Short mmCIF file of N, CA and C in Angstrom, two decimals:
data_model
loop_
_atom_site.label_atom_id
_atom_site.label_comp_id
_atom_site.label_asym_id
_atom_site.label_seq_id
_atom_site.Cartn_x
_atom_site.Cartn_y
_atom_site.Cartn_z
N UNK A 18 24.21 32.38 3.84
CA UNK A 18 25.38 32.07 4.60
C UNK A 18 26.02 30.85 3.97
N UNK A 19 27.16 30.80 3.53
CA UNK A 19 28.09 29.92 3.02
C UNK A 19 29.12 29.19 4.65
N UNK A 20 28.75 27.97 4.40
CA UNK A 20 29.88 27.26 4.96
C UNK A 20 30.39 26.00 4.55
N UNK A 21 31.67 25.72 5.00
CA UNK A 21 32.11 24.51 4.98
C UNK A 21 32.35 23.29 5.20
N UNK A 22 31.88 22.33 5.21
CA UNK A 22 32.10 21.18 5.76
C UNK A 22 32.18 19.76 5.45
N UNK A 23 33.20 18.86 5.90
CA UNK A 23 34.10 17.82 5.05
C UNK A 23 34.20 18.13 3.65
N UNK A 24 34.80 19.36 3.34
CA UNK A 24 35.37 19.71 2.17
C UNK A 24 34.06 19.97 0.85
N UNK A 25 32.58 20.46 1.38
CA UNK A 25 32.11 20.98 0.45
C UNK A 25 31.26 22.08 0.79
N UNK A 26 31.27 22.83 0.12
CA UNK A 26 30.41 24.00 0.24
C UNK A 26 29.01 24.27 0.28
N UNK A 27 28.48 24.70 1.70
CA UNK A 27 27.67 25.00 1.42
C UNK A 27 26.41 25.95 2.02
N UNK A 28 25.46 25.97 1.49
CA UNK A 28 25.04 27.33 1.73
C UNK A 28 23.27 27.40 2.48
N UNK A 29 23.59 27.83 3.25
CA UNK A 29 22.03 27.70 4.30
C UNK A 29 20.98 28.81 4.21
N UNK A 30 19.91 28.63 4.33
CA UNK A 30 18.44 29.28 4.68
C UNK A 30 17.33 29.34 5.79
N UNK A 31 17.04 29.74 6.16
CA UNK A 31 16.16 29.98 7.39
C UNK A 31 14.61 29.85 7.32
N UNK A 32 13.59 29.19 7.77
CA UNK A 32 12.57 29.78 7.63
C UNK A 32 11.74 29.78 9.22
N UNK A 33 11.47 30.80 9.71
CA UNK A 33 10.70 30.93 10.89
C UNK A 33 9.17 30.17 10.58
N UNK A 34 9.22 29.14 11.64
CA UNK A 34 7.96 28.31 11.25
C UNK A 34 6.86 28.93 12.59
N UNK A 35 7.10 28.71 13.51
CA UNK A 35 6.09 29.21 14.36
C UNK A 35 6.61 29.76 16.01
N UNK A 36 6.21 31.00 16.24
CA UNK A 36 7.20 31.08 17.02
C UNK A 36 7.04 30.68 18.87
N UNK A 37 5.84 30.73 18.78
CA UNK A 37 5.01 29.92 20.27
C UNK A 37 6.13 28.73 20.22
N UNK A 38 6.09 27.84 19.42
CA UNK A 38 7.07 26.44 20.01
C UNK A 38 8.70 26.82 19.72
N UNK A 39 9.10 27.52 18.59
CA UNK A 39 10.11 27.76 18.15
C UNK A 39 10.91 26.91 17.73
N UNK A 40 10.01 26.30 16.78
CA UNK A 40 10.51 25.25 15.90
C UNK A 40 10.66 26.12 14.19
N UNK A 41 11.71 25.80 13.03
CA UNK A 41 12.13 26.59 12.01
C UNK A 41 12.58 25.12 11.49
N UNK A 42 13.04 25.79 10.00
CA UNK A 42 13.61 24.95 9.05
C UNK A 42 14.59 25.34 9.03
N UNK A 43 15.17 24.91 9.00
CA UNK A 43 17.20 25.04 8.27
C UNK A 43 17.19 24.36 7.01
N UNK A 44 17.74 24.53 5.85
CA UNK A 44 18.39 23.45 4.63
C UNK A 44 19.18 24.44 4.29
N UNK A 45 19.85 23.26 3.84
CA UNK A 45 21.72 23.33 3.32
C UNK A 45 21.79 23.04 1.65
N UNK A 46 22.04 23.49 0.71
CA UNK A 46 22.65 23.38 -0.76
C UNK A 46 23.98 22.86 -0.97
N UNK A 47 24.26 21.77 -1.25
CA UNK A 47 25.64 21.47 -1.14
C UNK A 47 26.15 21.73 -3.19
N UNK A 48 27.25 21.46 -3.40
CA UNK A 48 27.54 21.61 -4.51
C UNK A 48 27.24 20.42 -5.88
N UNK A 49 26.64 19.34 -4.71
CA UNK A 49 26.64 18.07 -5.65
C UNK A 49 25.25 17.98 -6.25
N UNK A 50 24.23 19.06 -5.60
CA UNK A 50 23.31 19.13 -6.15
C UNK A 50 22.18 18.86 -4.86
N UNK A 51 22.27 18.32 -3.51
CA UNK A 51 21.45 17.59 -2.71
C UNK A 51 21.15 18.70 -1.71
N UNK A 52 19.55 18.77 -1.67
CA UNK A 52 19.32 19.74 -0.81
C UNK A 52 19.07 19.08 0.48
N UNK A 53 19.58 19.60 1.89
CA UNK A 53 19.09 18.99 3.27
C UNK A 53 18.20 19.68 3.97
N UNK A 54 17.47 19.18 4.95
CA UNK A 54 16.58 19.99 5.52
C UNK A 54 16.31 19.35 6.71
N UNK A 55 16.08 20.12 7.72
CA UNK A 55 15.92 19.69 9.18
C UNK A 55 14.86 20.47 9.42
N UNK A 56 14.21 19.90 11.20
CA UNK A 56 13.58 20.83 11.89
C UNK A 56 13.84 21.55 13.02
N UNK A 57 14.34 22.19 13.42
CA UNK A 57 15.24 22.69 14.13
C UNK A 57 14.65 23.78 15.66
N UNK A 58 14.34 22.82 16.59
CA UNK A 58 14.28 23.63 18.16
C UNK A 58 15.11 24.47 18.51
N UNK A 59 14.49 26.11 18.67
CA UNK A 59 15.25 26.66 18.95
C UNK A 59 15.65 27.16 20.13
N UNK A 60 14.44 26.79 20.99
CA UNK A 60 14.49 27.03 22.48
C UNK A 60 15.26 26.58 23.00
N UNK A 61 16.00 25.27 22.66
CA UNK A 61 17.25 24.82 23.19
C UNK A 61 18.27 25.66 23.15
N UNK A 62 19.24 24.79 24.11
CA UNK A 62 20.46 25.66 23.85
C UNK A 62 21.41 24.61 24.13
N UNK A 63 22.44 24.20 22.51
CA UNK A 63 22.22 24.15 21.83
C UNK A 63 20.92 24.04 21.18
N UNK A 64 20.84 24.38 19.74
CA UNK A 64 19.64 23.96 18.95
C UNK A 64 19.38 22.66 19.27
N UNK A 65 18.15 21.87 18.80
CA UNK A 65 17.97 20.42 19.13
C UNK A 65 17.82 20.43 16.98
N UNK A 66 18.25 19.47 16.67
CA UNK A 66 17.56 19.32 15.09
C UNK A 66 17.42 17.89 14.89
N UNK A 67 16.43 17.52 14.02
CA UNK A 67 15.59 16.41 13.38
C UNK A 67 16.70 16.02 12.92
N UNK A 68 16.36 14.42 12.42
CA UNK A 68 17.17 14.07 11.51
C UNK A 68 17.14 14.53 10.02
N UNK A 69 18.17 14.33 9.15
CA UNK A 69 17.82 14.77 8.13
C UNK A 69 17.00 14.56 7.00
N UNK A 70 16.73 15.29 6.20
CA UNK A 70 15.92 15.23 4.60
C UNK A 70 16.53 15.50 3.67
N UNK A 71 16.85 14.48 2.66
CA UNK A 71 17.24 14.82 1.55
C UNK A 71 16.65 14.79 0.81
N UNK A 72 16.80 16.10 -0.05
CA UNK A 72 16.06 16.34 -1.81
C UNK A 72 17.17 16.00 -2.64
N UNK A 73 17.71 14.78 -3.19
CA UNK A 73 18.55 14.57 -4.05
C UNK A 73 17.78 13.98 -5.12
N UNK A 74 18.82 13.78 -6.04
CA UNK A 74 18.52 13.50 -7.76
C UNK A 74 17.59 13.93 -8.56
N UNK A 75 17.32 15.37 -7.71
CA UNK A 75 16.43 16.48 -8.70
C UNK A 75 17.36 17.66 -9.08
N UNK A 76 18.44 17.97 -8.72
CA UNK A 76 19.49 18.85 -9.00
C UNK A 76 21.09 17.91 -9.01
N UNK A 77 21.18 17.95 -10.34
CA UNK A 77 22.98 17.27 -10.81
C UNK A 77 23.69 18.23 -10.44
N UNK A 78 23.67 19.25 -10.67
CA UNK A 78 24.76 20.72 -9.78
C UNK A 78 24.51 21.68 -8.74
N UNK A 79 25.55 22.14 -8.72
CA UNK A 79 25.28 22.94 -7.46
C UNK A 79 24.14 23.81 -7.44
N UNK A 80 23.21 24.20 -6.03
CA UNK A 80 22.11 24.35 -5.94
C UNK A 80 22.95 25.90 -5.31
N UNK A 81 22.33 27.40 -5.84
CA UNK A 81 23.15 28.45 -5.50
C UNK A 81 22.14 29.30 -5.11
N UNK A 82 20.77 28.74 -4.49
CA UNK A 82 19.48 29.67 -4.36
C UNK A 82 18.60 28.77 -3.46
N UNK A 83 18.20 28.99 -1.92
CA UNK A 83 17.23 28.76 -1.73
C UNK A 83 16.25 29.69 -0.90
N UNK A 84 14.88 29.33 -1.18
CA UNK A 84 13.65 30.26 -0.31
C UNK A 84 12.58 29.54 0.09
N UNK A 85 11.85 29.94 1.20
CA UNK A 85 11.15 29.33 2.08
C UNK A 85 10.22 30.84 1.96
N UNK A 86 8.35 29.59 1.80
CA UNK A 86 7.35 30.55 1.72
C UNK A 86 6.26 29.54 3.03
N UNK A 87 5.62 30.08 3.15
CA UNK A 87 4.13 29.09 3.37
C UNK A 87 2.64 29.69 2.85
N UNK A 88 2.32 28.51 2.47
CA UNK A 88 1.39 29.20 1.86
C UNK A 88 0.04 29.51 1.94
N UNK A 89 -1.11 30.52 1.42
CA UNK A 89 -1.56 31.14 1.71
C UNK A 89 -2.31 30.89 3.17
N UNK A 90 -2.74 29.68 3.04
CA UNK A 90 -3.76 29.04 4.32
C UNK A 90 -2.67 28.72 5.04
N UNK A 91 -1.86 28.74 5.09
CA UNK A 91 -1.01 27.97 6.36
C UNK A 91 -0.57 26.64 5.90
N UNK A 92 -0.98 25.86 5.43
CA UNK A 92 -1.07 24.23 5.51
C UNK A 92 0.58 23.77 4.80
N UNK A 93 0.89 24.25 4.23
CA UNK A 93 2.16 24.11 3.65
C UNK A 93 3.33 25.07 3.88
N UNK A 94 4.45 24.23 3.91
CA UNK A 94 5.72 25.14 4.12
C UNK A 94 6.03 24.63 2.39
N UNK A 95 6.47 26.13 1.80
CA UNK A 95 7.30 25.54 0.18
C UNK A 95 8.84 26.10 0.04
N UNK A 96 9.55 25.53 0.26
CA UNK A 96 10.79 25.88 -0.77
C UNK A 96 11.02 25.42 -2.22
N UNK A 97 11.55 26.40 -2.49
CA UNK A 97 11.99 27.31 -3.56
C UNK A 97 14.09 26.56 -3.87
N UNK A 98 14.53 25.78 -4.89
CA UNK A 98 15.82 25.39 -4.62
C UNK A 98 15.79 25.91 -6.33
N UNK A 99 17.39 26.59 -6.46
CA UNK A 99 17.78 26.79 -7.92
C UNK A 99 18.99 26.48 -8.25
N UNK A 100 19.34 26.12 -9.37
CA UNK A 100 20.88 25.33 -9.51
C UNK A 100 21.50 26.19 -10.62
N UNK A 101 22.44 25.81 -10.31
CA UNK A 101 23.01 26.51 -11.67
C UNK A 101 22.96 26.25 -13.23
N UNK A 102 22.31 25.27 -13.72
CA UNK A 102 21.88 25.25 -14.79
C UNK A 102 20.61 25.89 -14.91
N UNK A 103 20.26 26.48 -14.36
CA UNK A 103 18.74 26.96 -14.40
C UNK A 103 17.24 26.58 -13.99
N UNK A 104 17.74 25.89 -13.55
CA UNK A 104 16.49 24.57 -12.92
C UNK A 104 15.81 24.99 -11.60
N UNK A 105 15.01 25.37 -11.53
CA UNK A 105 13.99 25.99 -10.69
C UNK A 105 13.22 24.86 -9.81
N UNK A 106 12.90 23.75 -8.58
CA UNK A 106 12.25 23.28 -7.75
C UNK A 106 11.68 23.86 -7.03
N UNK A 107 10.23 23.37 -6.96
CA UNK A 107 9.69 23.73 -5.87
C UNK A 107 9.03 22.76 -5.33
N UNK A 108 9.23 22.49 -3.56
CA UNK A 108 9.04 21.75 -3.13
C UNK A 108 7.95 21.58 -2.12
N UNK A 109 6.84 20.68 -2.27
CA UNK A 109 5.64 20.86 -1.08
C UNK A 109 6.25 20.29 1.03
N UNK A 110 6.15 21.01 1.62
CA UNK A 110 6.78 20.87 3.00
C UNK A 110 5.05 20.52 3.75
N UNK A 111 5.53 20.45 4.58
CA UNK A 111 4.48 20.24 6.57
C UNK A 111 4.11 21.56 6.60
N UNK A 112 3.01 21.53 6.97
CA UNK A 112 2.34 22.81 7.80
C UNK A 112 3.20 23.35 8.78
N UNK A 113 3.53 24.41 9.35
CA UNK A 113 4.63 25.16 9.80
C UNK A 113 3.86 24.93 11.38
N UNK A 114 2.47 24.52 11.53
CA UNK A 114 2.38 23.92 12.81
C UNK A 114 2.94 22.73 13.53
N UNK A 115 2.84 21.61 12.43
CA UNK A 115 3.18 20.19 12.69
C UNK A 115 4.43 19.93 12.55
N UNK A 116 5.25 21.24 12.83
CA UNK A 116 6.92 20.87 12.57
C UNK A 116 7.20 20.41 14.22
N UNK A 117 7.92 19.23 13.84
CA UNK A 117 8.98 18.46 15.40
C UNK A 117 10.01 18.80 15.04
N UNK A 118 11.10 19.32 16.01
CA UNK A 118 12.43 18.77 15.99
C UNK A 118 12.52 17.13 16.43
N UNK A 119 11.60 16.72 16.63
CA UNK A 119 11.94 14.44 17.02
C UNK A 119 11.95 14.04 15.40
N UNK A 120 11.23 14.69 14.03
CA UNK A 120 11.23 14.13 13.39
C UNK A 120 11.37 15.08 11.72
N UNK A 121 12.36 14.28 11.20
CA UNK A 121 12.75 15.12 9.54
C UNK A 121 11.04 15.58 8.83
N UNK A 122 11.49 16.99 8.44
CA UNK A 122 10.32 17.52 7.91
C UNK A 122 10.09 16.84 6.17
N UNK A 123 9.19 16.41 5.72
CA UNK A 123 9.06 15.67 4.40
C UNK A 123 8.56 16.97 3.19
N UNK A 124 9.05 16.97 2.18
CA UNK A 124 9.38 17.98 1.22
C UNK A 124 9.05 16.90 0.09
N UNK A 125 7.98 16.97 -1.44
CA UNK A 125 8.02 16.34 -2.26
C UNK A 125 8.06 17.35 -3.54
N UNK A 126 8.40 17.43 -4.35
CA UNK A 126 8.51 18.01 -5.43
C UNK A 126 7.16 18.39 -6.43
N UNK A 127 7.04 19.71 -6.65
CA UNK A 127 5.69 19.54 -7.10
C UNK A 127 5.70 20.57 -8.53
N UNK A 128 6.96 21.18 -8.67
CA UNK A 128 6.92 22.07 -9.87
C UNK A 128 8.91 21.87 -9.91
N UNK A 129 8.63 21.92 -11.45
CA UNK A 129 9.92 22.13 -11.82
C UNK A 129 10.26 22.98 -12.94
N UNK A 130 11.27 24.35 -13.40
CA UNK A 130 10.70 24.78 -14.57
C UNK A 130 12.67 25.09 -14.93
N UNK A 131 12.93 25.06 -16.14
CA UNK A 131 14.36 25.52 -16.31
C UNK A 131 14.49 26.69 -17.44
N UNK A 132 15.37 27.06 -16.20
CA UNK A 132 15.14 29.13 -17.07
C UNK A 132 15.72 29.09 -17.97
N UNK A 133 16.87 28.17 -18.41
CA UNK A 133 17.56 28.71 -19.73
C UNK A 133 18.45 29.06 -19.96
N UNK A 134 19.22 29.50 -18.22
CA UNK A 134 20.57 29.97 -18.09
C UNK A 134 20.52 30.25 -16.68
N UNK A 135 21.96 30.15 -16.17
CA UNK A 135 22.74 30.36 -14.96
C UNK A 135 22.09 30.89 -14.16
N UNK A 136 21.41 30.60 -12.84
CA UNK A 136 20.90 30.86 -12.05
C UNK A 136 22.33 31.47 -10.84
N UNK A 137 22.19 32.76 -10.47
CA UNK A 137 23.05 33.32 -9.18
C UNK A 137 22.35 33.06 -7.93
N UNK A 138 20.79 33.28 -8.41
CA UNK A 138 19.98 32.94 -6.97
C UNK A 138 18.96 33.17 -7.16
N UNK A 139 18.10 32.56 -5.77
CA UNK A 139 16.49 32.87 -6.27
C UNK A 139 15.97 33.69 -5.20
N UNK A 140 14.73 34.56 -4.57
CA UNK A 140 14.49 34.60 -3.82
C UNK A 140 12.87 34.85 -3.28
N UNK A 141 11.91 34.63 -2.65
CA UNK A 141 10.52 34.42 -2.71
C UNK A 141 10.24 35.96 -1.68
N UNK A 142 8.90 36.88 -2.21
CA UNK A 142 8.58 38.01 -1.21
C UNK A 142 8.26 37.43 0.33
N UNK A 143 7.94 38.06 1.38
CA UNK A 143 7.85 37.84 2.39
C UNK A 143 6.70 37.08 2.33
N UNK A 144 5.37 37.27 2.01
CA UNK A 144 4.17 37.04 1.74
C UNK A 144 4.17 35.94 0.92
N UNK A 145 4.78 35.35 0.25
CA UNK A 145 5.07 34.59 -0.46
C UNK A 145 4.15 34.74 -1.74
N UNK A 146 3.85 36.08 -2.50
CA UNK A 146 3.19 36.05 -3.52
C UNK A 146 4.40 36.65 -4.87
N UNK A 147 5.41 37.10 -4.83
CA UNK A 147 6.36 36.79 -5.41
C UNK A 147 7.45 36.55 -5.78
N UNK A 148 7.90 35.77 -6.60
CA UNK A 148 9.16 34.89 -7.04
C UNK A 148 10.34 35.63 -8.02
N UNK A 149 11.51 35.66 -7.42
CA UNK A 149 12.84 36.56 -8.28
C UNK A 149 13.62 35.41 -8.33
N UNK A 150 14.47 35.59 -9.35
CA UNK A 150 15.37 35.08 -10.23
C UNK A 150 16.60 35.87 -10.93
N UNK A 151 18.09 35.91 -9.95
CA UNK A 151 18.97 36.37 -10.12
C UNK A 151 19.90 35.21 -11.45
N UNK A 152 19.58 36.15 -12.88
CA UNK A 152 20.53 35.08 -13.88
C UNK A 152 21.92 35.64 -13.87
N UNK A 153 23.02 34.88 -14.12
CA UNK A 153 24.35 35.76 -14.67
C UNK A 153 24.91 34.78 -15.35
N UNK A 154 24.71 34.77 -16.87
CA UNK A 154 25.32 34.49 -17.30
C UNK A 154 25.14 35.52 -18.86
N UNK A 155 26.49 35.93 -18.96
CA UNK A 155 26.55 37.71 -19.78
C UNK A 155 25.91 38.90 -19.13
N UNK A 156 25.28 39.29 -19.38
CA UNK A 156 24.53 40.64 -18.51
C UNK A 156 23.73 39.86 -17.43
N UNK A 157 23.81 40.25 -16.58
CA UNK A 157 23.15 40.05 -15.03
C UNK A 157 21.73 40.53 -15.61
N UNK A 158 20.80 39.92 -15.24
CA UNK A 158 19.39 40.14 -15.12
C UNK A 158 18.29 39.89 -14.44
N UNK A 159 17.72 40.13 -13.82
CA UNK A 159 16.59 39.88 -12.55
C UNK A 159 15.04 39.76 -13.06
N UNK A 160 14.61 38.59 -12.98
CA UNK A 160 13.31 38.47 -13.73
C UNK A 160 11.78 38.06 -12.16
N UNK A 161 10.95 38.39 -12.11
CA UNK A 161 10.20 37.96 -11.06
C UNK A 161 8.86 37.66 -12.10
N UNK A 162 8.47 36.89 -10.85
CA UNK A 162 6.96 36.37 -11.33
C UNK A 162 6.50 36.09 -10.23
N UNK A 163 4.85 36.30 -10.32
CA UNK A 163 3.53 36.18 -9.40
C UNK A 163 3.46 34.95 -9.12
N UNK A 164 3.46 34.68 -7.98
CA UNK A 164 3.24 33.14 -7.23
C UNK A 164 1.44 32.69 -7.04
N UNK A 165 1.62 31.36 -7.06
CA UNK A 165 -0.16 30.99 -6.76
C UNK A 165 -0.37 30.41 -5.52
N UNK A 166 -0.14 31.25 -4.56
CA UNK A 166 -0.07 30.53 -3.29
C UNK A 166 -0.73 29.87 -2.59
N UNK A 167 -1.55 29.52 -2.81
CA UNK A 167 -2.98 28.76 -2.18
C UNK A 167 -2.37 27.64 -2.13
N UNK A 168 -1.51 26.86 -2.74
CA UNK A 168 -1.67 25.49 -2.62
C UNK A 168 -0.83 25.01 -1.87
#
């Protein structure tokens, strides 16, 4: 989902964290490169959301791909952020139990890899055991790889 706001673009992701409390992640890709991320109550009405998280000065351009896994044991939430130079992050999150909406979910960087060319998007299997990679730059091409999810 693409939206707009104070004049930059940008583009959101979902991840269902647990649904007994109905607490989720939201993050936003803006064009400057800075990924945001909240924790977001959904039982409210309105939503209630955390303050924010920023993943900045690991992506200089626009970020046009994100995915949300957890992994194998539970203990980690990971996103997945891709930019348009090709630059692949992946980021270690909170256990999808210990998510608050009272408080920003913490995300540290733990892999970084650059494909080589123009990333359109990325996207992670349900299970989170594997990883796609939409390139376009000249022929469109779709490359995946096996994830190590345990960690």
């Amino acid at each position: 989902m693409k939206q707009r706001k104070n004049g930059e673009e940008c583009a959101a992701t979902r991840s269902s964290a647990q649904e007994t409390t109905c607490i989720d992640i939201l993050a936003a890709a803006c064009v400057d490169g800075t990924v945001i991320v909240w924790s977001v109550d959904t039982a409210t009405s309105p939503p209630t959301f955390s303050s924010a998280c920023k993943l900045s000065k690991e992506h200089t351009v626009r970020v046009l791909g994100l995915a949300f896994a957890v992994s194998k044991n539970g203990d980690a939430t990971v996103l997945f952020s891709g930019d348009d130079n090709g630059q692949v992050c992946v980021w270690r999150g909170p256990p999808p139990s210990s998510l608050s909406a009272s408080s920003p979910p913490e995300f540290i960087k733990v892999q970084s890899v650059n494909m080589g060319r123009k990333l359109h998007d990325i996207a992670i299997s349900p299970f989170g055991s594997t990883f796609g990679a939409v390139q376009w730059e000249g022929a469109p091409e779709v490359q995946f790889w096996p994830c190590n999810n345990d960690q």
